Coordinates of C-alpha atoms in Angstrom, one line a residue:
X1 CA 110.5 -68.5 -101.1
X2 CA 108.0 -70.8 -101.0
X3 CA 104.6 -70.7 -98.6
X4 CA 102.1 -72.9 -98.2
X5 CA 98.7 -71.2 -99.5
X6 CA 95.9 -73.9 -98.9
X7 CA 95.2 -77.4 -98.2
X8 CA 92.7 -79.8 -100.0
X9 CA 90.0 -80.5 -98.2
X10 CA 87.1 -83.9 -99.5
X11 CA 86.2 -84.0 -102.8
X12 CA 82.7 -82.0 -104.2
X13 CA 80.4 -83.5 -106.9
X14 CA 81.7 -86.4 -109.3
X15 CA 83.4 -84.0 -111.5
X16 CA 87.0 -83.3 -110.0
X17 CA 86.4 -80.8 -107.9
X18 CA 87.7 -80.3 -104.3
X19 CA 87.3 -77.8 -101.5
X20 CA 89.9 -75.7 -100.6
X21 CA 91.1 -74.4 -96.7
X22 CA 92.3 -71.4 -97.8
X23 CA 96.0 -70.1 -96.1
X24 CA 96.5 -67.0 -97.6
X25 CA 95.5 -63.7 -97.2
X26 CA 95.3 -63.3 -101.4
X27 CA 93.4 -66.2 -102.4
X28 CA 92.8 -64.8 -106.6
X29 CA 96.4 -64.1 -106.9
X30 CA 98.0 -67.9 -105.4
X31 CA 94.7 -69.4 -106.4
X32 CA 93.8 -68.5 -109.4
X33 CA 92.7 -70.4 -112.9
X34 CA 96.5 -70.7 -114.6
X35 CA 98.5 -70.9 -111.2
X36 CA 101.0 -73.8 -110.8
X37 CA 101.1 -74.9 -107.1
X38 CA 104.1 -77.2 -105.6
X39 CA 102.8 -80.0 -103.1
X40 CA 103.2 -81.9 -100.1
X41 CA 103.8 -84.3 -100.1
X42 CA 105.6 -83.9 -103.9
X43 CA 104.0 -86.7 -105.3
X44 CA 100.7 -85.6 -106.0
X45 CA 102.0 -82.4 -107.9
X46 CA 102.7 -79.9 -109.5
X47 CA 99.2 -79.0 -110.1
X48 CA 97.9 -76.6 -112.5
X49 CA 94.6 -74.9 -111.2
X50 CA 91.5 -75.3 -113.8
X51 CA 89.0 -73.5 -112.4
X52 CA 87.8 -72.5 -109.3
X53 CA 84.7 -70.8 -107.7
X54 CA 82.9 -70.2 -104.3
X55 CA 80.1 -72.6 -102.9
X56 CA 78.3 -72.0 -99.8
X57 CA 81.0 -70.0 -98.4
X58 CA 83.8 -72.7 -99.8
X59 CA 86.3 -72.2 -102.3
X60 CA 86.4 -75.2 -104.8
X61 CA 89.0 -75.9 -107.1
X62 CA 89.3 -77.9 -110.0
X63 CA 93.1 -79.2 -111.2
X64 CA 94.0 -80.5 -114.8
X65 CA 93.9 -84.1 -115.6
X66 CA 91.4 -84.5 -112.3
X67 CA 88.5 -85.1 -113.9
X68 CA 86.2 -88.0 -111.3
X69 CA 85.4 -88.1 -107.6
X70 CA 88.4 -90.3 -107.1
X71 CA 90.8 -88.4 -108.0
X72 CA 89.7 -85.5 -106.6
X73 CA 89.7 -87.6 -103.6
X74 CA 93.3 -88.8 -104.0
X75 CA 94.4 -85.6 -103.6
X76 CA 93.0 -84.8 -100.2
X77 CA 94.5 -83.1 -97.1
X78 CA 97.5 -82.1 -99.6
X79 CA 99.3 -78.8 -99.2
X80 CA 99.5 -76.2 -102.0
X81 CA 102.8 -74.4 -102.1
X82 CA 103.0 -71.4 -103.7
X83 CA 106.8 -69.6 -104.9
X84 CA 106.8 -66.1 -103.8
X85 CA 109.3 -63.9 -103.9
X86 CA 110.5 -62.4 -100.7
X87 CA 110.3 -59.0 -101.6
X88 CA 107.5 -58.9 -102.9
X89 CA 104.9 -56.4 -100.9
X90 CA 101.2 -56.0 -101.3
X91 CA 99.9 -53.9 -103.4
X92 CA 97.2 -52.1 -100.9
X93 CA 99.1 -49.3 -98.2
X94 CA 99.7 -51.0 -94.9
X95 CA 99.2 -54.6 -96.1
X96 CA 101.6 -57.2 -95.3
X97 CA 102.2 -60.9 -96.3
X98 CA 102.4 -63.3 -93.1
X99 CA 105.5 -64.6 -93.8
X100 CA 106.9 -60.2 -92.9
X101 CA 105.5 -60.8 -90.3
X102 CA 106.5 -63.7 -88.7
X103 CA 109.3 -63.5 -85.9
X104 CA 109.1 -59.8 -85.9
X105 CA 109.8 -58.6 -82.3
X106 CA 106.4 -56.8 -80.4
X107 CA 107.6 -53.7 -78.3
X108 CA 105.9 -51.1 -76.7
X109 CA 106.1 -47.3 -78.0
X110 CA 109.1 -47.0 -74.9
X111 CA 110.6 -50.4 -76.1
X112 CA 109.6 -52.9 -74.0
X113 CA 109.7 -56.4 -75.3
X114 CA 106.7 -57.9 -75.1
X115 CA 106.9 -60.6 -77.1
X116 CA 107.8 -62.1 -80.3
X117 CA 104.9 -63.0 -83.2
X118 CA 104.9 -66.6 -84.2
X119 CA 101.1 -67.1 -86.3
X120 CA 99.1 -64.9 -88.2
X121 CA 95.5 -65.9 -87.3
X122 CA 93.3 -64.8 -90.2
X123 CA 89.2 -64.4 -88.4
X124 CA 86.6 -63.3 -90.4
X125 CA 86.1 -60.6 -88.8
X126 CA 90.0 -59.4 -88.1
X127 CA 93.8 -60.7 -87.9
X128 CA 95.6 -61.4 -84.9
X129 CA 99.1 -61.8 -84.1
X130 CA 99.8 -64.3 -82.1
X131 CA 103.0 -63.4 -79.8
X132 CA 105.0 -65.7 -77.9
X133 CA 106.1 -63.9 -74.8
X134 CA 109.9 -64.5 -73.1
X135 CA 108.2 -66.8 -70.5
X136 CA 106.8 -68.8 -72.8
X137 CA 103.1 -67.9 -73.0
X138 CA 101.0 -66.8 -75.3
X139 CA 99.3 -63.6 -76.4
X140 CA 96.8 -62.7 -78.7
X141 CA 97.0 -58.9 -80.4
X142 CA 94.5 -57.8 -83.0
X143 CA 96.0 -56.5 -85.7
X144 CA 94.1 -53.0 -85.8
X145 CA 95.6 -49.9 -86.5
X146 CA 94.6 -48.5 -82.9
X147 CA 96.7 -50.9 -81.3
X148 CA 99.6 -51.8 -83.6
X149 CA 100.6 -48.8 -84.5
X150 CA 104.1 -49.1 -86.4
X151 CA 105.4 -52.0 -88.9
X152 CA 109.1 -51.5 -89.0
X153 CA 110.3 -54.7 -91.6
X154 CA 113.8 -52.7 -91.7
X155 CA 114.1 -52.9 -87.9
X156 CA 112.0 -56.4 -87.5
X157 CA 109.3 -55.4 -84.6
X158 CA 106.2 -54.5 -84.6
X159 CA 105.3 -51.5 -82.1
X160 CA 101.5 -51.8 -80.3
X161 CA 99.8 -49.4 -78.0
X162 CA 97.6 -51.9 -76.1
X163 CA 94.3 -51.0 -74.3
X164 CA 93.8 -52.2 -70.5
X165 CA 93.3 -55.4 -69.9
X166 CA 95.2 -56.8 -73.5
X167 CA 98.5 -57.3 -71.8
X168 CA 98.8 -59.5 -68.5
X169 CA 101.7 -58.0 -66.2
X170 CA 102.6 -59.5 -63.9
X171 CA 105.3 -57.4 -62.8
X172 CA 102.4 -55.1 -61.4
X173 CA 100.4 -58.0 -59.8
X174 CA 104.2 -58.6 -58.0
X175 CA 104.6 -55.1 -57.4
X176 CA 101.4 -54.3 -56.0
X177 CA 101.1 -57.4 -53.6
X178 CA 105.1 -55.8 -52.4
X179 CA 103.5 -52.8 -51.2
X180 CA 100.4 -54.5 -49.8
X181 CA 103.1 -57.1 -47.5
X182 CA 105.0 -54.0 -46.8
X183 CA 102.3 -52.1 -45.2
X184 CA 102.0 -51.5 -41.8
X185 CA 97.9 -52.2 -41.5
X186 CA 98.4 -55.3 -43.3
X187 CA 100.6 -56.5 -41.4
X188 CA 98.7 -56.1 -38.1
X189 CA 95.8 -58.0 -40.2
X190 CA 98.2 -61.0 -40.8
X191 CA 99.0 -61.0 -37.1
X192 CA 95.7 -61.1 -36.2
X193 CA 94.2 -63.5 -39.0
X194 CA 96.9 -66.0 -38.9
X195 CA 99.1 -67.4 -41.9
X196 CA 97.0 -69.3 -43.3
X197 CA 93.8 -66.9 -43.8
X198 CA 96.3 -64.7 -45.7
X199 CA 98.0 -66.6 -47.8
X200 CA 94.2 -68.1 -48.9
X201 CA 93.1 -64.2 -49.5
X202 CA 96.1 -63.1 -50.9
X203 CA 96.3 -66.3 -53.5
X204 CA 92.3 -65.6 -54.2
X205 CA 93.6 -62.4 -55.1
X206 CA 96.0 -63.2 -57.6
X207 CA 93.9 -65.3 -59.1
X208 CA 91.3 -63.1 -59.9
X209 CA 93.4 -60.8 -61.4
X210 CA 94.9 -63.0 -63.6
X211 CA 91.5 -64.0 -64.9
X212 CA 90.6 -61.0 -65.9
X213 CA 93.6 -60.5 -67.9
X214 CA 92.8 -63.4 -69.7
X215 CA 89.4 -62.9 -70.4
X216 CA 91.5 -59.3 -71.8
X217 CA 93.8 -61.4 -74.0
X218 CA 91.1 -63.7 -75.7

């Protein structure tokens, strides 16, 4: 199986080097001094990692037979592809490899479908799972133990126990405004205010909520 684990960014110094935009969660296993890295596009590669170290926060690597600033520079905005093997897990407890995770289905503990993950976002200071929901928006979940509480690869979903305010339902928004139509003192306010001055509150209303679920999500 093959991932792609970075992506070369401008070159550093006159020596060959380049910095790296790391793409994997295990850069000093796929990016390591020795490792042979497939490319995109397939001209520029194989390459065979020389060295590599951290500068100011950047990872730099150095490639055999790139030895000047213009090569190094040749090379840029390339894709490193690593071969992994599929089964192949992590070797810390409750670690997984972004590729498990993609396309997993996101349930509640009851089963509700929620949504289904599409991106691994990788912050520094956690991972979120970005979920594709069946109307087509999107959701962000941190990946935390307090909310996703079960990794089932056998069964392909992953089961969360969102706080308030993470999930935007709209079902209850339409739910609640039902009751609120159907109620009798409601009612004798629309009479009273007119169409118009409650289909402006009532709008204003849905509004608002749905702000603050976003604010939630982000």
């Amino acid at each position: 199986m093959q991932l792609v684990v970075a992506r070369i960014g401008r070159a550093h110094g006159i020596k060959g080097e380049v910095t790296v935009e790391v793409r994997t969660d295990e850069p000093e296993l796929r990016l390591g001094p020795g490792a042979v890295l497939l490319t995109d596009p397939a001209s520029t590669g194989p390459l065979t990692i020389e060295t590599g170290r951290v500068h100011s926060g950047r990872l730099l690597l150095r490639f055999e037979g790139v030895r000047d600033r213009t090569g190094a520079e040749a090379l840029r905005n390339t894709l490193l592809i690593a071969e992994v093997d599929p089964t192949e897990m992590p070797e810390e407890e409750d670690e997984y490899y972004d590729h498990q995770l993609i396309d997993l289905d996101v349930v509640l503990a009851d089963g509700t479908e929620i949504g289904r993950i599409t991106e691994i976002s990788h912050l520094p200071s956690q991972d979120l799972f970005i979920v594709e929901r069946p109307d087509g928006t999107e959701l962000m979940i941190p990946f935390v133990g307090e909310i996703v509480t079960e990794i089932d690869l056998e069964e392909q979903r992953a089961v969360i126990d969102p706080p308030p305010g993470l999930i935007d339902d709209r079902a209850e928004i339409a739910s609640s405004r039902e009751e609120t139509e159907d109620g009798s003192g409601e009612d004798e306010s629309a009479e009273e205010s007119g169409d118009g001055s409650v289909e402006e509150s009532r709008d204003g209303s849905a509004e608002e909520s749905g702000d603050e679920s976003r604010e939630g999500d982000a």
